[in-house]
Amino acid sequence: MRKVLLFGMASILAACSGVPNNINDDKVFFAFDSAEISDDTRDSLESQALYMKTHPSQTIIMEGHCDERGSTEYNLALGALRAGNAAQVLISEDIEPERIKTISYGKEKPQYFGTGEEVWAKNRNTTTKVVEE
């Protein structure tokens, strides 16, 4: 009974404080040829950190993605940098590094298919994947 009450209180506190209900498949986006964390990206990652703080046993994978332009090697490196920079924001928000893994898919695993700036902009992201407990 006590565990149920504590979980219920955590859910209420999370709802009142703007903590997201779920961060699985959350995406943060990057400018062309950049891994720089923008203000909007930082805000989204800080929200993910709040979720992580209210779910202390949760682990995640940060997937770095790129658009189709550039070489495979370049995009794998850029995707790794994007995922790593996103993870560093969570770590700076006191999320334990061992709860975060990073991987780069570069341009090898596009999330959106097609060409042109609209599609490319969507593929320049880091996607958060929640690891099932």
PDB file of N, CA, C and O in Angstrom, residues 31-59:
ATOM      1  N   ALA A  31      20.993  22.127 -36.396  1.00  0.00           N
ATOM      2  CA  ALA A  31      21.192  22.826 -37.656  1.00  0.00           C
ATOM      3  C   ALA A  31      22.067  21.981 -38.571  1.00  0.00           C
ATOM      4  O   ALA A  31      22.747  21.047 -38.136  1.00  0.00           O
ATOM      5  N   PHE A  32      22.079  22.324 -39.849  1.00  0.00           N
ATOM      6  CA  PHE A  32      22.907  21.628 -40.828  1.00  0.00           C
ATOM      7  C   PHE A  32      24.366  21.681 -40.413  1.00  0.00           C
ATOM      8  O   PHE A  32      24.875  22.718 -39.992  1.00  0.00           O
ATOM      9  N   ASP A  33      25.039  20.541 -40.486  1.00  0.00           N
ATOM     10  CA  ASP A  33      26.467  20.436 -40.232  1.00  0.00           C
ATOM     11  C   ASP A  33      26.850  20.907 -38.827  1.00  0.00           C
ATOM     12  O   ASP A  33      27.917  21.474 -38.612  1.00  0.00           O
ATOM     13  N   SER A  34      25.963  20.661 -37.844  1.00  0.00           N
ATOM     14  CA  SER A  34      26.197  21.167 -36.491  1.00  0.00           C
ATOM     15  C   SER A  34      25.756  20.150 -35.444  1.00  0.00           C
ATOM     16  O   SER A  34      24.810  19.397 -35.646  1.00  0.00           O
ATOM     17  N   ALA A  35      26.465  20.183 -34.324  1.00  0.00           N
ATOM     18  CA  ALA A  35      26.070  19.414 -33.140  1.00  0.00           C
ATOM     19  C   ALA A  35      25.855  20.364 -31.965  1.00  0.00           C
ATOM     20  O   ALA A  35      25.792  19.938 -30.816  1.00  0.00           O
ATOM     21  N   GLU A  36      25.735  21.665 -32.277  1.00  0.00           N
ATOM     22  CA  GLU A  36      25.563  22.682 -31.231  1.00  0.00           C
ATOM     23  C   GLU A  36      24.178  22.577 -30.601  1.00  0.00           C
ATOM     24  O   GLU A  36      23.175  22.406 -31.293  1.00  0.00           O
ATOM     25  N   ILE A  37      24.160  22.669 -29.281  1.00  0.00           N
ATOM     26  CA  ILE A  37      22.908  22.608 -28.527  1.00  0.00           C
ATOM     27  C   ILE A  37      22.276  24.000 -28.525  1.00  0.00           C
ATOM     28  O   ILE A  37      22.805  24.936 -27.928  1.00  0.00           O
ATOM     29  N   SER A  38      21.136  24.136 -29.197  1.00  0.00           N
ATOM     30  CA  SER A  38      20.416  25.409 -29.234  1.00  0.00           C
ATOM     31  C   SER A  38      19.620  25.582 -27.938  1.00  0.00           C
ATOM     32  O   SER A  38      19.496  24.644 -27.134  1.00  0.00           O
ATOM     33  N   ASP A  39      19.062  26.764 -27.736  1.00  0.00           N
ATOM     34  CA  ASP A  39      18.239  27.011 -26.549  1.00  0.00           C
ATOM     35  C   ASP A  39      17.021  26.092 -26.526  1.00  0.00           C
ATOM     36  O   ASP A  39      16.675  25.540 -25.479  1.00  0.00           O
ATOM     37  N   ASP A  40      16.364  25.894 -27.674  1.00  0.00           N
ATOM     38  CA  ASP A  40      15.203  25.002 -27.736  1.00  0.00           C
ATOM     39  C   ASP A  40      15.600  23.564 -27.423  1.00  0.00           C
ATOM     40  O   ASP A  40      14.889  22.850 -26.716  1.00  0.00           O
ATOM     41  N   THR A  41      16.737  23.155 -27.957  1.00  0.00           N
ATOM     42  CA  THR A  41      17.235  21.804 -27.698  1.00  0.00           C
ATOM     43  C   THR A  41      17.532  21.630 -26.211  1.00  0.00           C
ATOM     44  O   THR A  41      17.151  20.627 -25.603  1.00  0.00           O
ATOM     45  N   ARG A  42      18.189  22.620 -25.621  1.00  0.00           N
ATOM     46  CA  ARG A  42      18.514  22.565 -24.190  1.00  0.00           C
ATOM     47  C   ARG A  42      17.234  22.461 -23.352  1.00  0.00           C
ATOM     48  O   ARG A  42      17.145  21.664 -22.425  1.00  0.00           O
ATOM     49  N   ASP A  43      16.223  23.256 -23.681  1.00  0.00           N
ATOM     50  CA  ASP A  43      14.954  23.209 -22.939  1.00  0.00           C
ATOM     51  C   ASP A  43      14.336  21.816 -22.992  1.00  0.00           C
ATOM     52  O   ASP A  43      13.873  21.288 -21.976  1.00  0.00           O
ATOM     53  N   SER A  44      14.347  21.216 -24.174  1.00  0.00           N
ATOM     54  CA  SER A  44      13.781  19.874 -24.320  1.00  0.00           C
ATOM     55  C   SER A  44      14.581  18.847 -23.528  1.00  0.00           C
ATOM     56  O   SER A  44      14.009  17.976 -22.859  1.00  0.00           O
ATOM     57  N   LEU A  45      15.892  18.949 -23.570  1.00  0.00           N
ATOM     58  CA  LEU A  45      16.737  18.011 -22.826  1.00  0.00           C
ATOM     59  C   LEU A  45      16.594  18.205 -21.319  1.00  0.00           C
ATOM     60  O   LEU A  45      16.611  17.230 -20.558  1.00  0.00           O
ATOM     61  N   GLU A  46      16.429  19.431 -20.865  1.00  0.00           N
ATOM     62  CA  GLU A  46      16.209  19.679 -19.430  1.00  0.00           C
ATOM     63  C   GLU A  46      14.886  19.073 -18.985  1.00  0.00           C
ATOM     64  O   GLU A  46      14.774  18.555 -17.870  1.00  0.00           O
ATOM     65  N   SER A  47      13.887  19.087 -19.853  1.00  0.00           N
ATOM     66  CA  SER A  47      12.624  18.421 -19.555  1.00  0.00           C
ATOM     67  C   SER A  47      12.827  16.909 -19.459  1.00  0.00           C
ATOM     68  O   SER A  47      12.282  16.247 -18.570  1.00  0.00           O
ATOM     69  N   GLN A  48      13.651  16.353 -20.355  1.00  0.00           N
ATOM     70  CA  GLN A  48      13.960  14.931 -20.273  1.00  0.00           C
ATOM     71  C   GLN A  48      14.696  14.604 -18.974  1.00  0.00           C
ATOM     72  O   GLN A  48      14.457  13.549 -18.360  1.00  0.00           O
ATOM     73  N   ALA A  49      15.562  15.509 -18.534  1.00  0.00           N
ATOM     74  CA  ALA A  49      16.278  15.298 -17.271  1.00  0.00           C
ATOM     75  C   ALA A  49      15.296  15.258 -16.100  1.00  0.00           C
ATOM     76  O   ALA A  49      15.464  14.450 -15.178  1.00  0.00           O
ATOM     77  N   LEU A  50      14.275  16.094 -16.124  1.00  0.00           N
ATOM     78  CA  LEU A  50      13.254  16.058 -15.068  1.00  0.00           C
ATOM     79  C   LEU A  50      12.562  14.697 -15.037  1.00  0.00           C
ATOM     80  O   LEU A  50      12.329  14.124 -13.970  1.00  0.00           O
ATOM     81  N   TYR A  51      12.255  14.176 -16.216  1.00  0.00           N
ATOM     82  CA  TYR A  51      11.659  12.841 -16.297  1.00  0.00           C
ATOM     83  C   TYR A  51      12.594  11.810 -15.674  1.00  0.00           C
ATOM     84  O   TYR A  51      12.170  10.972 -14.879  1.00  0.00           O
ATOM     85  N   MET A  52      13.874  11.879 -16.042  1.00  0.00           N
ATOM     86  CA  MET A  52      14.853  10.926 -15.522  1.00  0.00           C
ATOM     87  C   MET A  52      14.962  11.018 -13.998  1.00  0.00           C
ATOM     88  O   MET A  52      15.138  10.007 -13.325  1.00  0.00           O
ATOM     89  N   LYS A  53      14.855  12.216 -13.466  1.00  0.00           N
ATOM     90  CA  LYS A  53      14.937  12.394 -12.008  1.00  0.00           C
ATOM     91  C   LYS A  53      13.736  11.780 -11.300  1.00  0.00           C
ATOM     92  O   LYS A  53      13.861  11.288 -10.182  1.00  0.00           O
ATOM     93  N   THR A  54      12.570  11.794 -11.936  1.00  0.00           N
ATOM     94  CA  THR A  54      11.380  11.200 -11.321  1.00  0.00           C
ATOM     95  C   THR A  54      11.265   9.705 -11.611  1.00  0.00           C
ATOM     96  O   THR A  54      10.373   9.045 -11.095  1.00  0.00           O
ATOM     97  N   HIS A  55      12.159   9.191 -12.447  1.00  0.00           N
ATOM     98  CA  HIS A  55      12.228   7.760 -12.769  1.00  0.00           C
ATOM     99  C   HIS A  55      13.681   7.310 -12.588  1.00  0.00           C
ATOM    100  O   HIS A  55      14.390   7.037 -13.562  1.00  0.00           O
ATOM    101  N   PRO A  56      14.132   7.220 -11.336  1.00  0.00           N
ATOM    102  CA  PRO A  56      15.562   7.023 -11.059  1.00  0.00           C
ATOM    103  C   PRO A  56      16.154   5.699 -11.529  1.00  0.00           C
ATOM    104  O   PRO A  56      17.374   5.583 -11.625  1.00  0.00           O
ATOM    105  N   SER A  57      15.343   4.721 -11.869  1.00  0.00           N
ATOM    106  CA  SER A  57      15.903   3.457 -12.356  1.00  0.00           C
ATOM    107  C   SER A  57      15.894   3.388 -13.883  1.00  0.00           C
ATOM    108  O   SER A  57      16.388   2.423 -14.457  1.00  0.00           O
ATOM    109  N   GLN A  58      15.364   4.405 -14.538  1.00  0.00           N
ATOM    110  CA  GLN A  58      15.238   4.414 -15.991  1.00  0.00           C
ATOM    111  C   GLN A  58      16.573   4.686 -16.671  1.00  0.00           C
ATOM    112  O   GLN A  58      17.335   5.541 -16.247  1.00  0.00           O
ATOM    113  N   THR A  59      16.857   3.934 -17.729  1.00  0.00           N
ATOM    114  CA  THR A  59      18.035   4.187 -18.549  1.00  0.00           C
ATOM    115  C   THR A  59      17.574   4.500 -19.973  1.00  0.00           C
ATOM    116  O   THR A  59      16.460   4.125 -20.377  1.00  0.00           O
TER     117      THR A  59
END
